[in-house]
Structures are given as structure tokens and as C-alpha cells.
Amino acid sequence: MIFDLPDTTTSAISRKIDELHEQRGEAAIGRVLTLLISVDAAHMEKALETANEASREHPCRVIAILTHEQDEDATSSLDAQIRFGADAGAGEIILLRPHDGLVRHLDTLVIPLLVPDAPVVAWWPGRAPENPSQDAIGAMARSRITDACHAPNPEATFTALKVHYAPEDVDMAWTRLTTWRALLVSMLEQPPHLPISSVRVTGQTHYLPLDLLASWLALKLDVPVHIDRSDDAVAVTGVYFEREDGILNIERKTADHALIQQPGEAEQNVSMPVRTMGDCLSEELRRLDPDELYGEVISRGWQLVDHEW
């Protein structure tokens, strides 16, 4: 069910949501969190689709704020849309379209709509503020999720995020590496446990997760890590550990599988499905505490690698 509320108020939105809950004989107290999404028109439907998917694992109230250009001389107004039932996953979606002066007061629009006593998560699927912790939406959140890969200028966006990093911040470029990191740890835990002298990682040119993976390896292994980039590659394509017995490596061969090669051992095929945005968002909603390793990687590991930005 989709209900449009043109030229409305937060009080009217709250009354409509209460009315819909009463009709269905349910309450919002079953929501485990409030997910705030600051998004532009180009990313809106994809973001709501992703939030809808994630809410099936994490029942939540989704409040999406559609950003507009400001016109200080125009009259402030608020349009809204409520999505309920099958159109909103395991929760409800409130889409806010503030106009003109209201854009400067997003916190006052959102606060009356938060689920009481539930943690707040802020997510920017595209353009992110330079300092999320000082943003009107970010300041309310226990966890702040950005996605520099989908920003208009990924490199400039991530550079600003690094400068203004706070413990509650994380970027989905890091979350996309969860499967890679798990497989690499598993590989290195297998005998023989020989010293690693250097590492080479390969992948797509101008792909932030590749740089983060190299930074993590440099931080944890304390060895030189080199990045080989290719315009023809898609995402991360391989990691190669140099040891005295040869090269231990893992290469992505298809969108779903990778091949592990170890000196003196038979090749091993492993499952490595490409992570969707829904997978990444669900993981971050599952872990609301600060990701300390991400903070270490961008503050200490990043400077250990030549990023060629």
C-alpha cells in the first residue's frame, strides 16, 4: 500500500502511520531500529529496494529523505509518501520530500517519526556529507554508513571521509570485502605456515575496495603490498602471497567462484558470490557497534600502500 501526503506535516504523517497499524492490528514496537536514508532522486528507488530487502532480516522503520536544491526565497513545504505492507518489507517506509527552507532543518522533520527507544542508523547510498558525524542526520545516528563507490566523485568523497572519520562511521567499500577477507584468513591458517615476503593484489582501476584490501593486508602482515590495476578488470580479481616455497594465490575466475592455488597442492575451487548492496546493508545493520578494524585500516594501513590516486 502506498499513500501520498502532499503539503503535509510530521504530525499528520504520524497519525496516518498509527491509523495503518491499528487497521492491521500491529504496533511499531517490533521495529529493531530506525534507518534514515539521505538520498537523491537518482538513487532513491534502488535505495528503498535495498532497505526493503534488508528489513526482512532487520524489521525497521525506514525514513528516506529526498534531497533537493534549496531556494531560500521560496515557501517551505513538505510532501510525503508512506509505503506499507508488501511495498515496505518488514516495516514501513516514510519518504520525505522537504522543499526549500525545510531542507536546512532535516533533524526537526525526522525526530518526531523515530521509533521510540530503537537505535538509529544513517545511510547515504550516493552523495555523502564530508563529515557525517556533524551532519544533521548523522548526528542522530548510532551507526553511519556511506558508500563512496557510488558518490559522484568517489576519490574525493573517501578522502574527506578519512579526514573526518569517527568510530561510528563505516563505508560499504569495506563491507564489500567481507568474503575476500574471510577466505584470505582461512588460506593463511592452513599449513605450512611459512613467512610471507610480499603480497600483490589485482583488480579494477579506480576501485576503492581494492585499495582497502591492500591496506588491510599491509597493516596485518607488515610486508610490502603492491596493487596491479587494470581497466579491463571488474572489482577485485586476485591476491598473491609470495613465500619461500612459491606463490600462494586466490583468483576470481567467474562472478561466483574463485580458484585457490598453493605450491605442491591440488587446485581448490571455492564459492565467492558477488556481494549485493542488500548483503552489505544487512551486514552493517547486524553490527551496530563501531568497526574498529575499519578505523585502523583507513588511519594506519592506508598510508602503507601506494594508492596512485
PDB file of C-alpha atoms in Angstrom:
ATOM      1  CA  MET A   1       0.000   0.000   0.000  1.00  0.00           C
ATOM      2  CA  ILE A   2       1.262   3.436  -0.928  1.00  0.00           C
ATOM      3  CA  PHE A   3      -0.235   6.645   0.470  1.00  0.00           C
ATOM      4  CA  ASP A   4       0.725  10.090  -0.799  1.00  0.00           C
ATOM      5  CA  LEU A   5       0.531  13.022   1.616  1.00  0.00           C
ATOM      6  CA  PRO A   6       1.152  16.288  -0.268  1.00  0.00           C
ATOM      7  CA  ASP A   7       1.888  19.506   1.633  1.00  0.00           C
ATOM      8  CA  THR A   8       1.750  17.731   4.977  1.00  0.00           C
ATOM      9  CA  THR A   9       3.265  17.805   8.462  1.00  0.00           C
ATOM     10  CA  THR A  10       5.108  15.300  10.633  1.00  0.00           C
ATOM     11  CA  SER A  11       2.053  15.163  12.938  1.00  0.00           C
ATOM     12  CA  ALA A  12      -0.175  14.153  10.039  1.00  0.00           C
ATOM     13  CA  ILE A  13       2.355  11.507   8.968  1.00  0.00           C
ATOM     14  CA  SER A  14       2.478  10.053  12.485  1.00  0.00           C
ATOM     15  CA  ARG A  15      -1.321   9.924  12.708  1.00  0.00           C
ATOM     16  CA  LYS A  16      -1.527   8.115   9.365  1.00  0.00           C
ATOM     17  CA  ILE A  17       1.051   5.537  10.446  1.00  0.00           C
ATOM     18  CA  ASP A  18      -0.782   4.917  13.731  1.00  0.00           C
ATOM     19  CA  GLU A  19      -4.022   4.507  11.794  1.00  0.00           C
ATOM     20  CA  LEU A  20      -2.435   1.947   9.459  1.00  0.00           C
ATOM     21  CA  HIS A  21      -1.011  -0.005  12.388  1.00  0.00           C
ATOM     22  CA  GLU A  22      -4.429  -0.073  14.069  1.00  0.00           C
ATOM     23  CA  GLN A  23      -6.055  -1.350  10.888  1.00  0.00           C
ATOM     24  CA  ARG A  24      -3.557  -4.208  10.741  1.00  0.00           C
ATOM     25  CA  GLY A  25      -3.651  -4.885  14.478  1.00  0.00           C
ATOM     26  CA  GLU A  26       0.068  -4.343  14.957  1.00  0.00           C
ATOM     27  CA  ALA A  27       2.440  -1.832  16.519  1.00  0.00           C
ATOM     28  CA  ALA A  28       5.758  -0.288  15.634  1.00  0.00           C
ATOM     29  CA  ILE A  29       7.368  -1.587  18.839  1.00  0.00           C
ATOM     30  CA  GLY A  30       8.545  -4.651  16.912  1.00  0.00           C
ATOM     31  CA  ARG A  31      10.937  -2.494  14.905  1.00  0.00           C
ATOM     32  CA  VAL A  32      14.528  -3.116  15.934  1.00  0.00           C
ATOM     33  CA  LEU A  33      15.853   0.186  14.569  1.00  0.00           C
ATOM     34  CA  THR A  34      15.138   3.275  12.508  1.00  0.00           C
ATOM     35  CA  LEU A  35      17.032   3.501   9.226  1.00  0.00           C
ATOM     36  CA  LEU A  36      17.495   7.053   7.940  1.00  0.00           C
ATOM     37  CA  ILE A  37      18.375   7.334   4.257  1.00  0.00           C
ATOM     38  CA  SER A  38      19.552  10.607   2.779  1.00  0.00           C
ATOM     39  CA  VAL A  39      19.265  10.125  -0.965  1.00  0.00           C
ATOM     40  CA  ASP A  40      18.813  11.971  -4.246  1.00  0.00           C
ATOM     41  CA  ALA A  41      16.217  11.130  -6.876  1.00  0.00           C
ATOM     42  CA  ALA A  42      18.667   9.115  -8.992  1.00  0.00           C
ATOM     43  CA  HIS A  43      19.406   6.645  -6.169  1.00  0.00           C
ATOM     44  CA  MET A  44      16.037   6.693  -4.386  1.00  0.00           C
ATOM     45  CA  GLU A  45      14.231   3.624  -5.735  1.00  0.00           C
ATOM     46  CA  LYS A  46      17.336   1.423  -5.629  1.00  0.00           C
ATOM     47  CA  ALA A  47      17.996   2.507  -2.045  1.00  0.00           C
ATOM     48  CA  LEU A  48      14.411   1.791  -0.996  1.00  0.00           C
ATOM     49  CA  GLU A  49      14.524  -1.606  -2.702  1.00  0.00           C
ATOM     50  CA  THR A  50      17.719  -2.426  -0.797  1.00  0.00           C
ATOM     51  CA  ALA A  51      16.268  -1.223   2.505  1.00  0.00           C
ATOM     52  CA  ASN A  52      13.119  -3.259   1.830  1.00  0.00           C
ATOM     53  CA  GLU A  53      15.252  -6.370   1.360  1.00  0.00           C
ATOM     54  CA  ALA A  54      17.354  -5.716   4.468  1.00  0.00           C
ATOM     55  CA  SER A  55      14.273  -5.062   6.618  1.00  0.00           C
ATOM     56  CA  ARG A  56      13.182  -8.689   6.234  1.00  0.00           C
ATOM     57  CA  GLU A  57      16.156  -9.633   8.407  1.00  0.00           C
ATOM     58  CA  HIS A  58      16.059  -6.452  10.488  1.00  0.00           C
ATOM     59  CA  PRO A  59      12.453  -5.203  10.877  1.00  0.00           C
ATOM     60  CA  CYS A  60      12.796  -1.439  10.892  1.00  0.00           C
ATOM     61  CA  ARG A  61      11.162   1.855  10.125  1.00  0.00           C
ATOM     62  CA  VAL A  62      12.774   3.371   7.063  1.00  0.00           C
ATOM     63  CA  ILE A  63      12.740   7.156   6.754  1.00  0.00           C
ATOM     64  CA  ALA A  64      14.092   8.286   3.397  1.00  0.00           C
ATOM     65  CA  ILE A  65      14.799  11.982   2.920  1.00  0.00           C
ATOM     66  CA  LEU A  66      14.854  13.026  -0.716  1.00  0.00           C
ATOM     67  CA  THR A  67      17.363  15.829  -1.105  1.00  0.00           C
ATOM     68  CA  HIS A  68      16.536  18.888  -3.234  1.00  0.00           C
ATOM     69  CA  GLU A  69      18.252  22.058  -4.256  1.00  0.00           C
ATOM     70  CA  GLN A  70      17.451  24.881  -1.855  1.00  0.00           C
ATOM     71  CA  ASP A  71      15.678  28.082  -2.825  1.00  0.00           C
ATOM     72  CA  GLU A  72      15.741  30.349   0.208  1.00  0.00           C
ATOM     73  CA  ASP A  73      13.162  32.725  -1.285  1.00  0.00           C
ATOM     74  CA  ALA A  74      10.527  30.031  -1.821  1.00  0.00           C
ATOM     75  CA  THR A  75       7.903  28.812   0.647  1.00  0.00           C
ATOM     76  CA  SER A  76       8.879  25.817   2.773  1.00  0.00           C
ATOM     77  CA  SER A  77       6.699  22.751   2.437  1.00  0.00           C
ATOM     78  CA  LEU A  78       6.781  19.014   2.983  1.00  0.00           C
ATOM     79  CA  ASP A  79       5.465  16.264   0.725  1.00  0.00           C
ATOM     80  CA  ALA A  80       5.484  12.701   1.997  1.00  0.00           C
ATOM     81  CA  GLN A  81       4.686   9.171   0.984  1.00  0.00           C
ATOM     82  CA  ILE A  82       4.045   6.183   3.238  1.00  0.00           C
ATOM     83  CA  ARG A  83       4.675   2.655   1.970  1.00  0.00           C
ATOM     84  CA  PHE A  84       3.135  -0.113   3.992  1.00  0.00           C
ATOM     85  CA  GLY A  85       2.686  -3.882   3.807  1.00  0.00           C
ATOM     86  CA  ALA A  86       4.093  -5.600   0.716  1.00  0.00           C
ATOM     87  CA  ASP A  87       5.567  -2.308  -0.504  1.00  0.00           C
ATOM     88  CA  ALA A  88       7.685  -1.867   2.624  1.00  0.00           C
ATOM     89  CA  GLY A  89       9.206  -5.206   3.618  1.00  0.00           C
ATOM     90  CA  ALA A  90       9.044  -5.996   7.353  1.00  0.00           C
ATOM     91  CA  GLY A  91       8.282  -2.469   8.465  1.00  0.00           C
ATOM     92  CA  GLU A  92       7.140   0.784   6.950  1.00  0.00           C
ATOM     93  CA  ILE A  93       8.809   3.271   4.647  1.00  0.00           C
ATOM     94  CA  ILE A  94       8.314   7.010   5.054  1.00  0.00           C
ATOM     95  CA  LEU A  95       9.542   9.069   2.127  1.00  0.00           C
ATOM     96  CA  LEU A  96      10.001  12.754   2.916  1.00  0.00           C
ATOM     97  CA  ARG A  97      10.357  15.422   0.224  1.00  0.00           C
ATOM     98  CA  PRO A  98      11.231  18.663   2.052  1.00  0.00           C
ATOM     99  CA  HIS A  99      11.250  21.790  -0.061  1.00  0.00           C
ATOM    100  CA  ASP A 100      13.318  24.906   0.222  1.00  0.00           C
ATOM    101  CA  GLY A 101      13.835  26.147   3.806  1.00  0.00           C
ATOM    102  CA  LEU A 102      12.914  22.802   5.379  1.00  0.00           C
ATOM    103  CA  VAL A 103      15.985  21.225   3.797  1.00  0.00           C
ATOM    104  CA  ARG A 104      18.062  23.080   6.393  1.00  0.00           C
ATOM    105  CA  HIS A 105      16.107  21.509   9.289  1.00  0.00           C
ATOM    106  CA  LEU A 106      16.026  17.812   8.474  1.00  0.00           C
ATOM    107  CA  ASP A 107      16.548  16.774  12.095  1.00  0.00           C
ATOM    108  CA  THR A 108      13.336  18.528  13.205  1.00  0.00           C
ATOM    109  CA  LEU A 109      11.432  16.661  10.498  1.00  0.00           C
ATOM    110  CA  VAL A 110      12.837  13.263  11.390  1.00  0.00           C
ATOM    111  CA  ILE A 111      12.847  13.239  15.200  1.00  0.00           C
ATOM    112  CA  PRO A 112       9.025  13.002  15.618  1.00  0.00           C
ATOM    113  CA  LEU A 113       8.998   9.955  13.308  1.00  0.00           C
ATOM    114  CA  LEU A 114      11.696   7.866  15.017  1.00  0.00           C
ATOM    115  CA  VAL A 115      10.726   4.559  16.633  1.00  0.00           C
ATOM    116  CA  PRO A 116      10.940   5.158  20.409  1.00  0.00           C
ATOM    117  CA  ASP A 117      13.913   3.528  22.194  1.00  0.00           C
ATOM    118  CA  ALA A 118      15.265   1.992  18.976  1.00  0.00           C
ATOM    119  CA  PRO A 119      18.775   2.695  17.658  1.00  0.00           C
ATOM    120  CA  VAL A 120      19.122   4.985  14.665  1.00  0.00           C
ATOM    121  CA  VAL A 121      21.252   4.153  11.626  1.00  0.00           C
ATOM    122  CA  ALA A 122      22.037   6.711   8.914  1.00  0.00           C
ATOM    123  CA  TRP A 123      22.839   5.636   5.352  1.00  0.00           C
ATOM    124  CA  TRP A 124      23.947   7.698   2.362  1.00  0.00           C
ATOM    125  CA  PRO A 125      23.682   5.445  -0.752  1.00  0.00           C
ATOM    126  CA  GLY A 126      25.236   8.077  -3.050  1.00  0.00           C
ATOM    127  CA  ARG A 127      26.462  11.546  -2.199  1.00  0.00           C
ATOM    128  CA  ALA A 128      27.688  11.715   1.412  1.00  0.00           C
ATOM    129  CA  PRO A 129      28.494  14.702   3.619  1.00  0.00           C
ATOM    130  CA  GLU A 130      32.176  15.471   4.113  1.00  0.00           C
ATOM    131  CA  ASN A 131      31.747  14.980   7.860  1.00  0.00           C
ATOM    132  CA  PRO A 132      28.884  12.529   8.562  1.00  0.00           C
ATOM    133  CA  SER A 133      29.122  12.921  12.340  1.00  0.00           C
ATOM    134  CA  GLN A 134      28.385  16.652  12.033  1.00  0.00           C
ATOM    135  CA  ASP A 135      25.556  16.219   9.547  1.00  0.00           C
ATOM    136  CA  ALA A 136      22.020  16.865  10.823  1.00  0.00           C
ATOM    137  CA  ILE A 137      21.022  13.274  10.038  1.00  0.00           C
ATOM    138  CA  GLY A 138      24.323  11.673  11.013  1.00  0.00           C
ATOM    139  CA  ALA A 139      24.427  13.357  14.411  1.00  0.00           C
ATOM    140  CA  MET A 140      21.319  11.383  15.446  1.00  0.00           C
ATOM    141  CA  ALA A 141      22.720   8.017  14.419  1.00  0.00           C
ATOM    142  CA  ARG A 142      24.425   5.280  16.395  1.00  0.00           C
ATOM    143  CA  SER A 143      25.912   3.970  13.137  1.00  0.00           C
ATOM    144  CA  ARG A 144      26.675   5.912   9.943  1.00  0.00           C
ATOM    145  CA  ILE A 145      27.021   4.104   6.606  1.00  0.00           C
ATOM    146  CA  THR A 146      28.388   5.745   3.478  1.00  0.00           C
ATOM    147  CA  ASP A 147      29.063   4.351   0.013  1.00  0.00           C
ATOM    148  CA  ALA A 148      31.872   6.313  -1.606  1.00  0.00           C
ATOM    149  CA  CYS A 149      31.913   3.977  -4.617  1.00  0.00           C
ATOM    150  CA  HIS A 150      28.551   5.413  -5.688  1.00  0.00           C
ATOM    151  CA  ALA A 151      29.327   9.041  -4.922  1.00  0.00           C
ATOM    152  CA  PRO A 152      29.737  11.479  -7.844  1.00  0.00           C
ATOM    153  CA  ASN A 153      33.475  11.659  -7.058  1.00  0.00           C
ATOM    154  CA  PRO A 154      34.484   8.507  -5.141  1.00  0.00           C
ATOM    155  CA  GLU A 155      38.098   9.509  -4.534  1.00  0.00           C
ATOM    156  CA  ALA A 156      37.290  12.995  -3.227  1.00  0.00           C
ATOM    157  CA  THR A 157      34.434  11.611  -1.131  1.00  0.00           C
ATOM    158  CA  PHE A 158      36.566   8.947   0.519  1.00  0.00           C
ATOM    159  CA  THR A 159      39.409  11.384   1.123  1.00  0.00           C
ATOM    160  CA  ALA A 160      37.009  13.645   3.049  1.00  0.00           C
ATOM    161  CA  LEU A 161      35.543  10.685   4.953  1.00  0.00           C
ATOM    162  CA  LYS A 162      39.028   9.614   6.054  1.00  0.00           C
ATOM    163  CA  VAL A 163      39.849  13.100   7.302  1.00  0.00           C
ATOM    164  CA  HIS A 164      36.625  13.346   9.325  1.00  0.00           C
ATOM    165  CA  TYR A 165      36.413   9.687  10.404  1.00  0.00           C
ATOM    166  CA  ALA A 166      34.599   8.939  13.668  1.00  0.00           C
ATOM    167  CA  PRO A 167      34.268   5.461  15.269  1.00  0.00           C
ATOM    168  CA  GLU A 168      30.588   5.181  14.290  1.00  0.00           C
ATOM    169  CA  ASP A 169      31.432   5.576  10.577  1.00  0.00           C
ATOM    170  CA  VAL A 170      31.884   2.828   8.007  1.00  0.00           C
ATOM    171  CA  ASP A 171      31.871   2.740   4.218  1.00  0.00           C
ATOM    172  CA  MET A 172      30.358  -0.019   2.099  1.00  0.00           C
ATOM    173  CA  ALA A 173      33.595  -0.247   0.111  1.00  0.00           C
ATOM    174  CA  TRP A 174      34.930  -2.032   3.215  1.00  0.00           C
ATOM    175  CA  THR A 175      31.826  -4.178   3.654  1.00  0.00           C
ATOM    176  CA  ARG A 176      32.151  -5.454   0.085  1.00  0.00           C
ATOM    177  CA  LEU A 177      35.420  -7.127   1.152  1.00  0.00           C
ATOM    178  CA  THR A 178      33.985  -9.371   3.882  1.00  0.00           C
ATOM    179  CA  THR A 179      34.061 -12.531   1.746  1.00  0.00           C
ATOM    180  CA  TRP A 180      37.562 -11.800   0.444  1.00  0.00           C
ATOM    181  CA  ARG A 181      38.915 -11.185   3.930  1.00  0.00           C
ATOM    182  CA  ALA A 182      37.357 -14.365   5.313  1.00  0.00           C
ATOM    183  CA  LEU A 183      38.815 -16.511   2.520  1.00  0.00           C
ATOM    184  CA  LEU A 184      42.272 -14.960   2.828  1.00  0.00           C
ATOM    185  CA  VAL A 185      42.370 -15.561   6.586  1.00  0.00           C
ATOM    186  CA  SER A 186      41.290 -19.164   6.011  1.00  0.00           C
ATOM    187  CA  MET A 187      44.041 -19.648   3.396  1.00  0.00           C
ATOM    188  CA  LEU A 188      46.770 -18.332   5.654  1.00  0.00           C
ATOM    189  CA  GLU A 189      45.650 -20.507   8.553  1.00  0.00           C
ATOM    190  CA  GLN A 190      46.427 -23.668   6.541  1.00  0.00           C
ATOM    191  CA  PRO A 191      49.883 -25.294   6.853  1.00  0.00           C
ATOM    192  CA  PRO A 192      52.656 -24.848   6.011  1.00  0.00           C
ATOM    193  CA  HIS A 193      52.832 -21.611   7.955  1.00  0.00           C
ATOM    194  CA  LEU A 194      55.706 -20.087   6.020  1.00  0.00           C
ATOM    195  CA  PRO A 195      56.669 -16.412   6.255  1.00  0.00           C
ATOM    196  CA  ILE A 196      55.202 -14.112   3.601  1.00  0.00           C
ATOM    197  CA  SER A 197      57.718 -11.769   1.972  1.00  0.00           C
ATOM    198  CA  SER A 198      55.344  -9.678  -0.154  1.00  0.00           C
ATOM    199  CA  VAL A 199      51.811  -9.501  -1.492  1.00  0.00           C
ATOM    200  CA  ARG A 200      50.303  -8.469  -4.813  1.00  0.00           C
ATOM    201  CA  VAL A 201      46.604  -7.656  -5.259  1.00  0.00           C
ATOM    202  CA  THR A 202      44.941  -7.207  -8.640  1.00  0.00           C
ATOM    203  CA  GLY A 203      41.694  -5.643  -9.756  1.00  0.00           C
ATOM    204  CA  GLN A 204      39.783  -2.828 -11.312  1.00  0.00           C
ATOM    205  CA  THR A 205      41.280   0.623 -11.808  1.00  0.00           C
ATOM    206  CA  HIS A 206      39.785   3.309  -9.514  1.00  0.00           C
ATOM    207  CA  TYR A 207      38.100   0.687  -7.319  1.00  0.00           C
ATOM    208  CA  LEU A 208      38.159   1.701  -3.650  1.00  0.00           C
ATOM    209  CA  PRO A 209      37.673  -1.809  -2.172  1.00  0.00           C
ATOM    210  CA  LEU A 210      40.891  -2.910  -3.919  1.00  0.00           C
ATOM    211  CA  ASP A 211      42.840  -0.164  -2.140  1.00  0.00           C
ATOM    212  CA  LEU A 212      41.224  -1.017   1.195  1.00  0.00           C
ATOM    213  CA  LEU A 213      42.073  -4.699   0.771  1.00  0.00           C
ATOM    214  CA  ALA A 214      45.712  -3.851   0.071  1.00  0.00           C
ATOM    215  CA  SER A 215      45.796  -1.523   3.084  1.00  0.00           C
ATOM    216  CA  TRP A 216      44.363  -4.226   5.352  1.00  0.00           C
ATOM    217  CA  LEU A 217      46.939  -6.777   4.174  1.00  0.00           C
ATOM    218  CA  ALA A 218      49.797  -4.305   4.639  1.00  0.00           C
ATOM    219  CA  LEU A 219      48.587  -3.477   8.138  1.00  0.00           C
ATOM    220  CA  LYS A 220      48.129  -7.074   9.281  1.00  0.00           C
ATOM    221  CA  LEU A 221      51.072  -8.775   7.552  1.00  0.00           C
ATOM    222  CA  ASP A 222      53.632  -5.972   7.845  1.00  0.00           C
ATOM    223  CA  VAL A 223      55.064  -6.745   4.397  1.00  0.00           C
ATOM    224  CA  PRO A 224      55.156  -4.756   1.133  1.00  0.00           C
ATOM    225  CA  VAL A 225      51.850  -4.866  -0.742  1.00  0.00           C
ATOM    226  CA  HIS A 226      51.668  -3.885  -4.419  1.00  0.00           C
ATOM    227  CA  ILE A 227      48.488  -3.128  -6.359  1.00  0.00           C
ATOM    228  CA  ASP A 228      48.162  -4.100 -10.039  1.00  0.00           C
ATOM    229  CA  ARG A 229      45.265  -2.263 -11.689  1.00  0.00           C
ATOM    230  CA  SER A 230      43.550  -2.990 -14.986  1.00  0.00           C
ATOM    231  CA  ASP A 231      40.876  -1.088 -16.873  1.00  0.00           C
ATOM    232  CA  ASP A 232      39.549  -4.447 -18.107  1.00  0.00           C
ATOM    233  CA  ALA A 233      39.171  -5.953 -14.627  1.00  0.00           C
ATOM    234  CA  VAL A 234      35.932  -5.991 -12.630  1.00  0.00           C
ATOM    235  CA  ALA A 235      36.243  -5.470  -8.864  1.00  0.00           C
ATOM    236  CA  VAL A 236      38.991  -7.454  -7.061  1.00  0.00           C
ATOM    237  CA  THR A 237      40.387 -10.260  -9.217  1.00  0.00           C
ATOM    238  CA  GLY A 238      43.234 -11.829  -7.215  1.00  0.00           C
ATOM    239  CA  VAL A 239      45.616 -11.891  -4.255  1.00  0.00           C
ATOM    240  CA  TYR A 240      49.131 -13.409  -4.467  1.00  0.00           C
ATOM    241  CA  PHE A 241      51.292 -14.193  -1.408  1.00  0.00           C
ATOM    242  CA  GLU A 242      54.991 -14.695  -2.098  1.00  0.00           C
ATOM    243  CA  ARG A 243      56.661 -17.288   0.133  1.00  0.00           C
ATOM    244  CA  GLU A 244      59.901 -19.248   0.001  1.00  0.00           C
ATOM    245  CA  ASP A 245      58.071 -22.269  -1.466  1.00  0.00           C
ATOM    246  CA  GLY A 246      56.386 -20.241  -4.235  1.00  0.00           C
ATOM    247  CA  ILE A 247      53.190 -18.264  -4.701  1.00  0.00           C
ATOM    248  CA  LEU A 248      50.030 -18.925  -2.723  1.00  0.00           C
ATOM    249  CA  ASN A 249      47.172 -17.211  -4.520  1.00  0.00           C
ATOM    250  CA  ILE A 250      43.464 -16.893  -4.996  1.00  0.00           C
ATOM    251  CA  GLU A 251      41.931 -15.700  -8.275  1.00  0.00           C
ATOM    252  CA  ARG A 252      38.317 -14.911  -9.060  1.00  0.00           C
ATOM    253  CA  LYS A 253      37.504 -16.944 -12.175  1.00  0.00           C
ATOM    254  CA  THR A 254      33.785 -16.215 -12.518  1.00  0.00           C
ATOM    255  CA  ALA A 255      31.205 -13.994 -10.835  1.00  0.00           C
ATOM    256  CA  ASP A 256      30.523 -16.783  -8.313  1.00  0.00           C
ATOM    257  CA  HIS A 257      33.713 -18.824  -7.972  1.00  0.00           C
ATOM    258  CA  ALA A 258      37.405 -18.410  -7.218  1.00  0.00           C
ATOM    259  CA  LEU A 259      40.420 -20.720  -7.529  1.00  0.00           C
ATOM    260  CA  ILE A 260      42.975 -21.221  -4.746  1.00  0.00           C
ATOM    261  CA  GLN A 261      46.448 -22.397  -5.791  1.00  0.00           C
ATOM    262  CA  GLN A 262      49.057 -23.495  -3.243  1.00  0.00           C
ATOM    263  CA  PRO A 263      52.522 -24.853  -4.084  1.00  0.00           C
ATOM    264  CA  GLY A 264      52.515 -28.650  -4.049  1.00  0.00           C
ATOM    265  CA  GLU A 265      48.751 -28.913  -3.554  1.00  0.00           C
ATOM    266  CA  ALA A 266      45.798 -29.536  -5.858  1.00  0.00           C
ATOM    267  CA  GLU A 267      43.838 -26.513  -7.007  1.00  0.00           C
ATOM    268  CA  GLN A 268      40.739 -25.751  -4.963  1.00  0.00           C
ATOM    269  CA  ASN A 269      37.526 -24.172  -6.211  1.00  0.00           C
ATOM    270  CA  VAL A 270      35.658 -22.039  -3.683  1.00  0.00           C
ATOM    271  CA  SER A 271      32.364 -20.198  -3.796  1.00  0.00           C
ATOM    272  CA  MET A 272      32.722 -16.420  -3.959  1.00  0.00           C
ATOM    273  CA  PRO A 273      29.430 -14.787  -4.962  1.00  0.00           C
ATOM    274  CA  VAL A 274      29.485 -11.078  -5.721  1.00  0.00           C
ATOM    275  CA  ARG A 275      28.054  -9.201  -2.747  1.00  0.00           C
ATOM    276  CA  THR A 276      24.940  -7.174  -3.427  1.00  0.00           C
ATOM    277  CA  MET A 277      24.125  -3.843  -1.846  1.00  0.00           C
ATOM    278  CA  GLY A 278      21.458  -5.664   0.157  1.00  0.00           C
ATOM    279  CA  ASP A 279      24.069  -8.085   1.521  1.00  0.00           C
ATOM    280  CA  CYS A 280      26.266  -5.181   2.608  1.00  0.00           C
ATOM    281  CA  LEU A 281      23.459  -3.196   4.219  1.00  0.00           C
ATOM    282  CA  SER A 282      22.193  -6.247   6.110  1.00  0.00           C
ATOM    283  CA  GLU A 283      25.697  -6.889   7.456  1.00  0.00           C
ATOM    284  CA  GLU A 284      26.047  -3.337   8.720  1.00  0.00           C
ATOM    285  CA  LEU A 285      22.599  -3.401  10.334  1.00  0.00           C
ATOM    286  CA  ARG A 286      23.621  -6.634  12.040  1.00  0.00           C
ATOM    287  CA  ARG A 287      26.651  -4.923  13.569  1.00  0.00           C
ATOM    288  CA  LEU A 288      25.789  -1.557  15.094  1.00  0.00           C
ATOM    289  CA  ASP A 289      28.939  -1.302  17.197  1.00  0.00           C
ATOM    290  CA  PRO A 290      31.982   0.557  15.773  1.00  0.00           C
ATOM    291  CA  ASP A 291      34.080  -1.404  13.281  1.00  0.00           C
ATOM    292  CA  GLU A 292      37.472  -0.845  14.915  1.00  0.00           C
ATOM    293  CA  LEU A 293      39.362  -2.726  12.208  1.00  0.00           C
ATOM    294  CA  TYR A 294      37.990  -0.413   9.511  1.00  0.00           C
ATOM    295  CA  GLY A 295      39.201   2.545  11.543  1.00  0.00           C
ATOM    296  CA  GLU A 296      42.689   1.024  11.825  1.00  0.00           C
ATOM    297  CA  VAL A 297      42.842   0.299   8.109  1.00  0.00           C
ATOM    298  CA  ILE A 298      41.977   3.814   6.961  1.00  0.00           C
ATOM    299  CA  SER A 299      44.057   5.561   9.632  1.00  0.00           C
ATOM    300  CA  ARG A 300      47.203   3.373   9.708  1.00  0.00           C
ATOM    301  CA  GLY A 301      47.029   0.812   6.911  1.00  0.00           C
ATOM    302  CA  TRP A 302      46.143   3.263   4.149  1.00  0.00           C
ATOM    303  CA  GLN A 303      49.493   5.052   4.315  1.00  0.00           C
ATOM    304  CA  LEU A 304      51.403   1.783   3.892  1.00  0.00           C
ATOM    305  CA  VAL A 305      50.329   1.338   0.256  1.00  0.00           C
ATOM    306  CA  ASP A 306      50.811   3.377  -2.944  1.00  0.00           C
ATOM    307  CA  HIS A 307      47.254   4.230  -3.993  1.00  0.00           C
ATOM    308  CA  GLU A 308      48.044   6.220  -7.164  1.00  0.00           C
ATOM    309  CA  TRP A 309      45.003   8.488  -6.688  1.00  0.00           C
TER     310      TRP A 309
END
